[in-house]
Structures are given as structure tokens and as C-alpha cells.
Coordinates of C-alpha atoms and ligand atoms in Angstrom, one line a residue:
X1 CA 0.0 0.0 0.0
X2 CA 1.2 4.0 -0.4
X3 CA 2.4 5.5 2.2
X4 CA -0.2 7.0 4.2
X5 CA -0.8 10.3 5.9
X6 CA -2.4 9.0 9.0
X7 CA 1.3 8.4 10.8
X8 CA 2.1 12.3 9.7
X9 CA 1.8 15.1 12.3
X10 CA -1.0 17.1 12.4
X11 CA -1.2 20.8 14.1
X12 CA -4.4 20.5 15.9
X13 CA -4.5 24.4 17.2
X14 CA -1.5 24.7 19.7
X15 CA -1.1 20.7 20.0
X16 CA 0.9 18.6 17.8
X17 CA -0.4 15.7 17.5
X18 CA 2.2 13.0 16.5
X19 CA -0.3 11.3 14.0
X20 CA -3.3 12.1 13.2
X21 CA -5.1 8.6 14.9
X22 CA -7.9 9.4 17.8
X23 CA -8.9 7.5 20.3
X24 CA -12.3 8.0 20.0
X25 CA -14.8 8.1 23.2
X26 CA -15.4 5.1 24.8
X27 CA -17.4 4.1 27.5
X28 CA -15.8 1.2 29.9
X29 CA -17.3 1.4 32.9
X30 CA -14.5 1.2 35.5
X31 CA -14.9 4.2 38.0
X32 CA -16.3 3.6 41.0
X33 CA -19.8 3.6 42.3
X34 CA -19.1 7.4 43.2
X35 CA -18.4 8.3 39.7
X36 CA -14.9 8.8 40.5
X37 CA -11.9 7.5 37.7
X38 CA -9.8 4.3 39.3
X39 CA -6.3 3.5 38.7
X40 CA -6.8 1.0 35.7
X41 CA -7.9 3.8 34.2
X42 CA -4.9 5.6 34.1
X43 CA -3.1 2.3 32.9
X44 CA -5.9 1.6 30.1
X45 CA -5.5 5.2 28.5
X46 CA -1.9 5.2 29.3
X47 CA -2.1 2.1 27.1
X48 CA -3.4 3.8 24.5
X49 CA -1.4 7.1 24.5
X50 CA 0.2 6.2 21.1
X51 CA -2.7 7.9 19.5
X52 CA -2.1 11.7 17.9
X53 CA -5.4 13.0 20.1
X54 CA -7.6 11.2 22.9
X55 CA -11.4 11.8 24.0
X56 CA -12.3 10.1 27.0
X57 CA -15.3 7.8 27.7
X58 CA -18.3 10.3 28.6
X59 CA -18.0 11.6 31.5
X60 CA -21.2 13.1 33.4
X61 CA -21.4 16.9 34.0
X62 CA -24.1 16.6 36.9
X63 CA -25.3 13.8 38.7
X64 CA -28.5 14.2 36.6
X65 CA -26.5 13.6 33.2
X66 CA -25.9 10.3 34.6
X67 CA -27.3 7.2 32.4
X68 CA -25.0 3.7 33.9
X69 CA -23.5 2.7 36.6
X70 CA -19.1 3.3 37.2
X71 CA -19.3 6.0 34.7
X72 CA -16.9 8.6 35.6
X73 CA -18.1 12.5 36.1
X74 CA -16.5 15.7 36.1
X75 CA -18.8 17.6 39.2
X76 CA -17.2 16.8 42.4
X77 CA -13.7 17.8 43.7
X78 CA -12.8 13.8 44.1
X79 CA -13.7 13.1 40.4
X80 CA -11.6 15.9 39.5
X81 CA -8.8 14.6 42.0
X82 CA -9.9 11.1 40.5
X83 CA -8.6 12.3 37.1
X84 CA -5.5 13.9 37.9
X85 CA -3.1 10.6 38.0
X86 CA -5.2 9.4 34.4
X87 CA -4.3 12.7 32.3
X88 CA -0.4 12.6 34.3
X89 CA -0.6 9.2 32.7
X90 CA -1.3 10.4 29.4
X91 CA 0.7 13.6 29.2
X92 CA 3.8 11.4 30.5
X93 CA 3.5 9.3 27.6
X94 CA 3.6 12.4 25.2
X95 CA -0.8 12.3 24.7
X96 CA -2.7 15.2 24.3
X97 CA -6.3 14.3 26.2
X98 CA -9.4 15.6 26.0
X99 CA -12.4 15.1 28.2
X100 CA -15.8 14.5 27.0
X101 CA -18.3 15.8 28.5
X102 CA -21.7 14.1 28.4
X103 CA -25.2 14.7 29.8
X104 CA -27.7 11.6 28.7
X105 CA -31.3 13.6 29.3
X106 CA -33.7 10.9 28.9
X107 CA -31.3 7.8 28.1
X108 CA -31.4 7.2 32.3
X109 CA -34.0 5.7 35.1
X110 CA -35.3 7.4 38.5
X111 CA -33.3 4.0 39.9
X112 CA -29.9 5.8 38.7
X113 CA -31.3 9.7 39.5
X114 CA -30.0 11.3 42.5
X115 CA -33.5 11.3 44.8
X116 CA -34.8 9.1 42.6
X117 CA -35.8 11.6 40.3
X118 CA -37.6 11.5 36.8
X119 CA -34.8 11.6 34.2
X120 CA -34.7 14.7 32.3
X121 CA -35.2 16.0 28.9
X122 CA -35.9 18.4 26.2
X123 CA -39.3 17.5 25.9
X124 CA -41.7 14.2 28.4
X125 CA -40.9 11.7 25.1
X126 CA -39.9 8.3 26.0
X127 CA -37.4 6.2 24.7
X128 CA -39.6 3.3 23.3
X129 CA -39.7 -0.7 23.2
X130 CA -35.9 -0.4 24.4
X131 CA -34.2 -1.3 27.9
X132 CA -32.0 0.7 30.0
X133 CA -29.1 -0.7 32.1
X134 CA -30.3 0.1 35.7
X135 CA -28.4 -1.8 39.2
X136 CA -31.7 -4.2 39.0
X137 CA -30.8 -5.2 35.7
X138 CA -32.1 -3.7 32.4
X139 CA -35.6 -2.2 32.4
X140 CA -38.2 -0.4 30.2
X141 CA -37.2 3.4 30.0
X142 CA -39.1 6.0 31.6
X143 CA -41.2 9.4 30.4
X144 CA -38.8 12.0 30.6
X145 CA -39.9 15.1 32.3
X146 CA -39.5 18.7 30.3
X147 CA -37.0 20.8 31.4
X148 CA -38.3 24.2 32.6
X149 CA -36.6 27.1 30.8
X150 CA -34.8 28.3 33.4
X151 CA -33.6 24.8 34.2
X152 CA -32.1 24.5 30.7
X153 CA -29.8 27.6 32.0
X154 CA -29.0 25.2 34.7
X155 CA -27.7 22.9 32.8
X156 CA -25.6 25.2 30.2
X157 CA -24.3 26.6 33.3
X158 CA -23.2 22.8 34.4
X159 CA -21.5 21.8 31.4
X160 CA -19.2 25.3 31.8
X161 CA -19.0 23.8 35.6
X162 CA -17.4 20.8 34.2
X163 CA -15.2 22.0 31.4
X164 CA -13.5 24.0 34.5
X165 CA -13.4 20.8 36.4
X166 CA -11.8 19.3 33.3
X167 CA -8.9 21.5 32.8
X168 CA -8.3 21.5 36.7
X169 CA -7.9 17.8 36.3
X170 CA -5.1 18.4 33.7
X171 CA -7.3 17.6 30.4
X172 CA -6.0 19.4 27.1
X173 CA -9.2 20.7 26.3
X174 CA -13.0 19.1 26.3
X175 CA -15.6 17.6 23.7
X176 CA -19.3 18.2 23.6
X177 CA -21.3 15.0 23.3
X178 CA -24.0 16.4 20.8
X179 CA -23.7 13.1 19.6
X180 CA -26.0 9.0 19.7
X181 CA -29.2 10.1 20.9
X182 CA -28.1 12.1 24.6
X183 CA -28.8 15.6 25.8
X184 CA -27.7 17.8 22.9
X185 CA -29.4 15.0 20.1
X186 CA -32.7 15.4 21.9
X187 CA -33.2 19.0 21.6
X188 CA -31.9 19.0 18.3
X189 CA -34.2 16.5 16.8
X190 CA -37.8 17.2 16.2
X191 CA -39.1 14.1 17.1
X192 CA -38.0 14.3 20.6
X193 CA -37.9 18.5 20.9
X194 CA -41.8 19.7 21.4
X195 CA -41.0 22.6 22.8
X196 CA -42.9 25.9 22.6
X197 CA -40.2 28.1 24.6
X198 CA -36.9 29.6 22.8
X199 CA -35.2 26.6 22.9
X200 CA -38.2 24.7 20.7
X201 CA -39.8 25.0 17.2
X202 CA -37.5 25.5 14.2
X203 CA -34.2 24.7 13.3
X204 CA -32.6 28.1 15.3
X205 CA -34.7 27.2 18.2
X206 CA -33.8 23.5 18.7
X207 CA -30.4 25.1 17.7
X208 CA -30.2 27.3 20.5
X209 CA -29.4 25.0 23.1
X210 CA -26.2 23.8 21.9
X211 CA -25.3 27.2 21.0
X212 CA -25.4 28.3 24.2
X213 CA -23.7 25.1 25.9
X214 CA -21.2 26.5 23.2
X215 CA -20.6 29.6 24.5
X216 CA -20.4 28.9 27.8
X217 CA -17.5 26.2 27.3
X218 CA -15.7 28.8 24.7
X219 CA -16.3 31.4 27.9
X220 CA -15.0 29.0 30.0
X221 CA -12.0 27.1 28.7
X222 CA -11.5 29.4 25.4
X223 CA -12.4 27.8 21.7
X224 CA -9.7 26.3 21.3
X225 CA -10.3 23.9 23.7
X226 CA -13.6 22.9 23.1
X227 CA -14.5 20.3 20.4
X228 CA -18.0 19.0 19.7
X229 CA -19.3 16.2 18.7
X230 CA -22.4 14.9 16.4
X231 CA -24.3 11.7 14.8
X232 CA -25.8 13.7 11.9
X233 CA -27.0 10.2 10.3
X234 CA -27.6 8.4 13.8
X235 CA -30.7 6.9 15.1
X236 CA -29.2 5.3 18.2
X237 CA -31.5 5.9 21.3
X238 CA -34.5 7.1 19.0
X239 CA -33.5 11.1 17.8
X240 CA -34.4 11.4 14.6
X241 CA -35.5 14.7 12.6
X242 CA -37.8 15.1 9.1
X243 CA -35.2 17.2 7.8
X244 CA -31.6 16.2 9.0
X245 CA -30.5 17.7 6.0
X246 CA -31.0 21.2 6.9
X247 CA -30.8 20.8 10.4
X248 CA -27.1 19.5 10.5
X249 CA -26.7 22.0 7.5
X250 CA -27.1 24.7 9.9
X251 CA -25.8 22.8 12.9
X252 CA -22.5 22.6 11.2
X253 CA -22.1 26.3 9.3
X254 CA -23.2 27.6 13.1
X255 CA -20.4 25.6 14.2
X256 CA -18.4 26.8 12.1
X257 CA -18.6 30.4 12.9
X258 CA -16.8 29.9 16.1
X259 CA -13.3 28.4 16.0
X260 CA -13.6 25.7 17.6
X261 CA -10.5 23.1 18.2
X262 CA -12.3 20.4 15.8
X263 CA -15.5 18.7 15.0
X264 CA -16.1 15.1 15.4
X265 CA -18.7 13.2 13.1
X266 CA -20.0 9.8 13.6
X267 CA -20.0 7.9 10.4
X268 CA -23.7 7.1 9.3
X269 CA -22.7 3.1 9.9
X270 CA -22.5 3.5 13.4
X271 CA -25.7 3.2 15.6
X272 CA -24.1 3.9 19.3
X273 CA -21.4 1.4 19.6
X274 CA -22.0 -0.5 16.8
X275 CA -22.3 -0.9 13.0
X276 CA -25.3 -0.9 11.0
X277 CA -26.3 -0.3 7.8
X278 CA -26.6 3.4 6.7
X279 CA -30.2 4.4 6.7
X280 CA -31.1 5.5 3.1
X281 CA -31.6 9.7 4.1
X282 CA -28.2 9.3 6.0
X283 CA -25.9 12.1 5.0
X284 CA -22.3 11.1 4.2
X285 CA -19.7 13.0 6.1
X286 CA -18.0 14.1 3.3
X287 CA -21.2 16.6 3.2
X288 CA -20.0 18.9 6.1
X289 CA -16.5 19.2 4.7
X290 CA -17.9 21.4 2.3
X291 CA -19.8 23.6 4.8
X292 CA -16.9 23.4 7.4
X293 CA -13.6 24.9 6.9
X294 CA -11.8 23.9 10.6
X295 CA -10.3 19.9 11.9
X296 CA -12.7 17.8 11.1
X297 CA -12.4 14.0 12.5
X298 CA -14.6 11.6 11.3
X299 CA -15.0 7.9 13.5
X300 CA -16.4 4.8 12.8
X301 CA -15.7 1.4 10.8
X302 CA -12.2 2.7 9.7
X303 CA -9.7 0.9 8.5
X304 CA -5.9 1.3 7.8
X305 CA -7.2 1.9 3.8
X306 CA -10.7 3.4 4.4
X307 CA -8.6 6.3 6.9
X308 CA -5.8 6.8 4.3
X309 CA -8.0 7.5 1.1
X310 CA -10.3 9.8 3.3
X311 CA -7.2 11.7 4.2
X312 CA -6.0 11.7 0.8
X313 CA -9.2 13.1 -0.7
X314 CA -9.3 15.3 2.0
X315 CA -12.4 14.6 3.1
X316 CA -11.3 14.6 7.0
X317 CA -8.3 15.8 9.0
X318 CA -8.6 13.0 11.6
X319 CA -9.6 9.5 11.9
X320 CA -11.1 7.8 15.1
X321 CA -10.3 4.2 15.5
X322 CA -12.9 2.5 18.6
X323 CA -13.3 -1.0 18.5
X324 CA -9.9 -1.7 17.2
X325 CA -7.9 0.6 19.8
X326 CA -10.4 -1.2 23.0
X327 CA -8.5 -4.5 21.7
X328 CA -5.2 -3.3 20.0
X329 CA -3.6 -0.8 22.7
X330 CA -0.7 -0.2 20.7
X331 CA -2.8 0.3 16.8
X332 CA -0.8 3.0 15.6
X333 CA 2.5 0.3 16.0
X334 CA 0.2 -1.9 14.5
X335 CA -1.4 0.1 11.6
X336 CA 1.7 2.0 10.9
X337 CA 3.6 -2.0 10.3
X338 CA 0.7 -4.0 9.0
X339 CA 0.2 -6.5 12.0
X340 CA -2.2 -8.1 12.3
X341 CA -5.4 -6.1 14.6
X342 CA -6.7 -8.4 17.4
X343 CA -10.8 -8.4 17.8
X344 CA -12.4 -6.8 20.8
X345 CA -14.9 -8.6 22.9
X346 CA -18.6 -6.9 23.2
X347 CA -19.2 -9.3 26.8
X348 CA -16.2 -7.0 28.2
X349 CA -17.1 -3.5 27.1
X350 CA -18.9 -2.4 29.8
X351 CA -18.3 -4.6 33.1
X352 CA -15.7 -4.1 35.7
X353 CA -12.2 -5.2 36.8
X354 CA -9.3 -5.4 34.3
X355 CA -10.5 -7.8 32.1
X356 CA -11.0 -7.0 28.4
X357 CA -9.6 -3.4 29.7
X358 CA -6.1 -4.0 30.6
X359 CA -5.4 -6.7 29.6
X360 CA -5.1 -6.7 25.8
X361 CA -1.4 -7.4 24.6
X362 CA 0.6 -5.1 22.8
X363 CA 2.7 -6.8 20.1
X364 CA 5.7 -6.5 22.3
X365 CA 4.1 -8.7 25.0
X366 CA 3.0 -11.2 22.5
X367 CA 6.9 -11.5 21.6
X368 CA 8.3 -12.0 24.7
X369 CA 7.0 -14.9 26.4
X370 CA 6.0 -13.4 30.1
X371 CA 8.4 -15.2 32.8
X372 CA 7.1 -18.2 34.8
Ligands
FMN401 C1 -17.6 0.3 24.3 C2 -18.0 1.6 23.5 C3 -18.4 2.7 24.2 C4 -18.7 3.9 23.6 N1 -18.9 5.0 24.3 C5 -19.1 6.2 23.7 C6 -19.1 7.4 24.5 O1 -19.0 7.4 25.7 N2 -19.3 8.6 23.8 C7 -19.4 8.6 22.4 O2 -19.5 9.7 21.8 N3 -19.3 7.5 21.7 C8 -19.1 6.3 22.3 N4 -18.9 5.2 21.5 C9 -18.9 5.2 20.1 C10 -17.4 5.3 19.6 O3 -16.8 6.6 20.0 C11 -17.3 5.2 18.0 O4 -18.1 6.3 17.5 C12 -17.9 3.9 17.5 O5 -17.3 2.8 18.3 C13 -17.6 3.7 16.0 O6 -16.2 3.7 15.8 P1 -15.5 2.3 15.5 O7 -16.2 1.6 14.3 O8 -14.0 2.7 15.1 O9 -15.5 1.4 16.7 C14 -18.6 3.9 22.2 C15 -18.3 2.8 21.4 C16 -17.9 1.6 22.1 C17 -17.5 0.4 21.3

């Protein structure tokens, strides 16, 4: 094969990143039951540090924004202390780490809701004929309840909370998840956003709040450190819209008005965690480089070949590699050589301890034969 561009540098703002490989978010699981990081996380991203950027797993901006259980957050001093030895980990080992920050709206259960509380959203739509992952086991979702206008404020005013929390605990800079179905999805979408306040109605309405999460992380942490991310095609966790078309169209050229670091699209092959076929109306992502001019990263079903043509027709800046870099903790060795990519196992994604976390070889392990 030609030589590719992925193992090149790539100036990402003021980072250099030392190829241009991401780790893409990645749920796992493995904080504690306070939300707070453990120390196999610093060893699994450690793991992975090879990679030119890395977003962490989702990690909750309030306890309301909380969907599973051992999900890490970014609200409380000990979470932020919790993260300190993970991004020392990563910035030892040359990484440049960004946090994502995730609210999941309706995706929870009153079982996981501090008080037991109705889950929140931008409108009282259920997720439907689905189950949610709840400490009794997985259950039927629950009517949201609609966020109040000035609650919505709230909530803007939490994620800023947490991009400060993120930078205090030593990330680069911090990702929106306006992506699969969560907070950001579900007032964008007009099948789950019924609103009849400023944040509902047309496009600019279900627009506004993401705007205004926006602005208060670009306040907060400066542009440059804030990237966003979005499913334009996905349908994971029920948000869809009639006209995605034009709504991402102007999702996107708003975007692109405010300097952010980058913009992260899931691939329309990807529902959640997993891939799918692409729904006929799904928009490919080569769409938005046309209406965006900064770092674009696009994630999902890449390969070695798929990543190096997109680069070479310059249809993204970026490529994210999941699946493969939850199994394959040294991929950019193994990409950049031609090894052969071990497969991940789903049973170990999201369940505790060090299996199917830490304990993926690199191919340096595999060589030498571990001593008896
Ligand atoms: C175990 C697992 C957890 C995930 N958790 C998140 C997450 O927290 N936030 C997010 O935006 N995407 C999440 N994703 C989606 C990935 O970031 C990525 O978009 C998806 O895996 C497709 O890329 P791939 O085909 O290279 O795996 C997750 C995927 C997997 C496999």
C-alpha cells in the first residue's frame, strides 16, 4: 500500500499531534460507584497514548446527566482529583487528552437519578420498546420530564462547571457529546424536541441549546479547547428529525462560525457502539466538509485503507479508531507496520475489573513470552 498520511503530524491548534489517529470516546465502565476514575484507568489510557489526540469515555457533567452505573463525572472535587493521575498518565507518555463531556437527558431511570428523580429532557418523550441498564438489571425506559426554561440555563451553566473541572484535572481541552441520541441529540431532533419556549420550534430554536452550551465552554475554557461532537446520520437511542439535511446544515455552518479546536462526526454506519447499515436519508460525512472549513475528525468502521483515502481526498483531517484501539492498545504500531489487529470482545465492554480493559497485549508482550 502507499504511504499513508495517518502516521504524519497534524497541528491541531497549539497541540501537535504526532499522528493524526484518535482514540475515539469510549465508554468502559470502571470508575467507581461514586463516579470517581480508578487507577486501571490511568493504565488503560496510558495504554493507549500512542494515538495523535484522545477523548475520554463520557463523563457526566451533573449527577442528573448520569445514564450507567461506574461512569466517571466531572462535578465533584474527588472526580476531579480522580482524574489527575489518568491525564499525568497520558501527558507522561507524550498524549494530548481531551475530556468529553456528556449529559444523557432521557437515556437514564429514576433507579440511577439522585433522589430518585424522573430523568430529564428536552421535551416528556420516551425512549420506546428499548431497555435501559439500571443496578436491577435492564428495564423499560421512563417518560422524561420537560426541562423548565430556566432549568435549561442550569444545565448550560453545568456543562461550563465541568469543562473547568476538566482542565483543573489536567485535560487538554474538552468535547461536547451532541452526539448518539443524549442531551444535545434530543433537543436538536424534532421528534423528541416539542418545545414551545426559545429553545423549541425551528431549526434556530432546537439550535439554541447547543449554541449556548457552546458559548459557555468557549467562555469558560477558550475555543480552542472545546470540540463538539455529532451523529448527523444516527438513530441510536430514538432522535431522529424530518429534515436532518438542513438541520445539521445549519448545525455545522453555526459551528463553524466559532473556532472551535475540531468537529467530530460519527459515520452514518455507526448506531451507538455498533455498526449498521446506513439508513437511506443518512448524509455522508464528506457533506459537512464542504460547509466546514476547521479539523474535522470523522470515526467509525475505519480501517488502515478506508482512513488513508479519506485523508488523501481530504475529506477529513482525523480519523477515530474504537473497536480496534479497545483490543489493540498499541494500533498506531500496528497500523503504521501491518500486523495483524486483534478483535475486541462486546461481553467485556462495559463490566468491571481489568478484564478485556487491561489486559489486551501489545505486540511487544505477545513476543516476549511473560516469565514463569
Ligand atoms: C464500548 C464503547 C463505548 C462507547 N462510548 C461512547 C461514548 O462514551 N461517547 C461517544 O460519543 N461514543 C461512544 N462510543 C462510540 C465510539 O466513539 C465510536 O463512534 C464507535 O465505536 C464507532 O467507531 P469504530 O467503528 O471505530 O468502533 C462507544 C463505542 C464503544 C464500542
Amino acid at each position: 500500500m502507499k504511504s499513508s498520511s495517518l502516521f504524519s503530524p497534524y497541528a491541531l491548534g497549539s497541540f501537535v499531534l504526532r499522528n493524526r489517529i484518535v482514540l475515539p470516546p469510549m465508554t468502559r465502565n470502571r470508575a467507581d460507584d461514586r463516579f470517581v476514575p480508578t487507577p486501571r484507568m490511568a493504565v488503560y489510557y496510558k495504554q493507549r497514548a500512542e494515538a495523535g489526540l484522545m477523548v475520554s469515555e463520557g463523563a457526566a457533567i451533573s449527577p442528573s446527566g448520569v445514564a450507567y452505573p461506574r461512569v466517571p463525572g466531572l462535578w465533584t472535587d474527588e472526580q476531579v482529583e480522580g482524574w489527575k493521575p489518568v491525564t499525568e498518565a497520558v501527558h507522561a507518555s507524550g498524549g494530548v487528552f481531551f475530556a468529553q463531556l456528556w449529559h444523557v437527558g432521557r437515556v437514564s431511570h429514576s433507579l440511577t437519578q439522585p433522589g430518585g428523580a424522573q430523568p430529564v429532557s428536552a421535551s416528556a418523550v420516551p425512549v420506546v420498546d428499548e431497555l435501559i441498564m439500571t443496578r436491577d438489571g435492564r428495564i423499560p425506559f421512563e417518560t422524561p420530564r420537560e426541562l423548565t426554561t430556566d432549568e435549561v440555563r442550569r444545565v448550560v451553566d453545568d456543562y461550563a462547571v465541568a469543562a473547568r473541572n476538566a482542565i483543573a484535572a489536567g485535560f487538554d481541552g474538552i468535547e461536547l457529546h451532541g452526539a448518539n441520541g443524549y442531551l444535545v441529540d434530543q433537543f436538536l431532533n424534532d421528534n423528541v424536541n416539542r418545545r414551545t419556549d426559545r429553545y423549541g420550534g425551528g431549526v434556530s430554536e432546537r439550535l439554541r441549546f447547543l449554541i449556548e452550551v457552546i458559548e459557555a465552554l468557549c467562555a469558560e475554557v477558550g475555543a480552542e479547547r472545546v470540540g463538539v461532537r455529532l451523529s448527523p446520520s444516527g438513530t441510536w437511542m430514538q432522535c431522529a428529525d424530518s429534515d436532518k439535511l438542513k438541520l445539521y446544515g445549519e448545525v455545522v455552518r453555526s459551528l463553524d462560525k466559532v473556532g472551535l479546536s475540531y468537529l467530530h462526526l460519527v459515520e452514518p454506519t455507526i448506531a451507538g457502539s455498533m455498526t449498521v447499515e446506513a439508513a437511506p436519508d443518512s448524509i455522508p460525512s464528506s457533506h459537512f466538509r464542504s460547509i466546514y472549513s476547521g479539523t474535522l475528525i470523522v470515526s467509525g468502521d475505519h480501517t488502515l485503507e478506508s482512513a488513508t483515502q479519506a485523508l488523501a481526498d481530504g475529506r477529513t483531517d482525523l480519523v477515530g479508531f474504537g473497536r480496534p484501539f479497545i483490543s489493540n492498545p498499541d494500533l498506531p504500531l500496528r497500523l503504521a507496520t501491518g500486523a495483524p489487529l486483534a478483535e475486541s470482545d462486546r461481553a467485556t465492554y462495559y463490566t468491571d475489573g481489568d478484564e478485556g480493559y487491561i489486559d489486551y497485549p501489545t505486540l511487544e508482550e505477545l513476543d516476549v513470552p511473560k516469565a514463569q
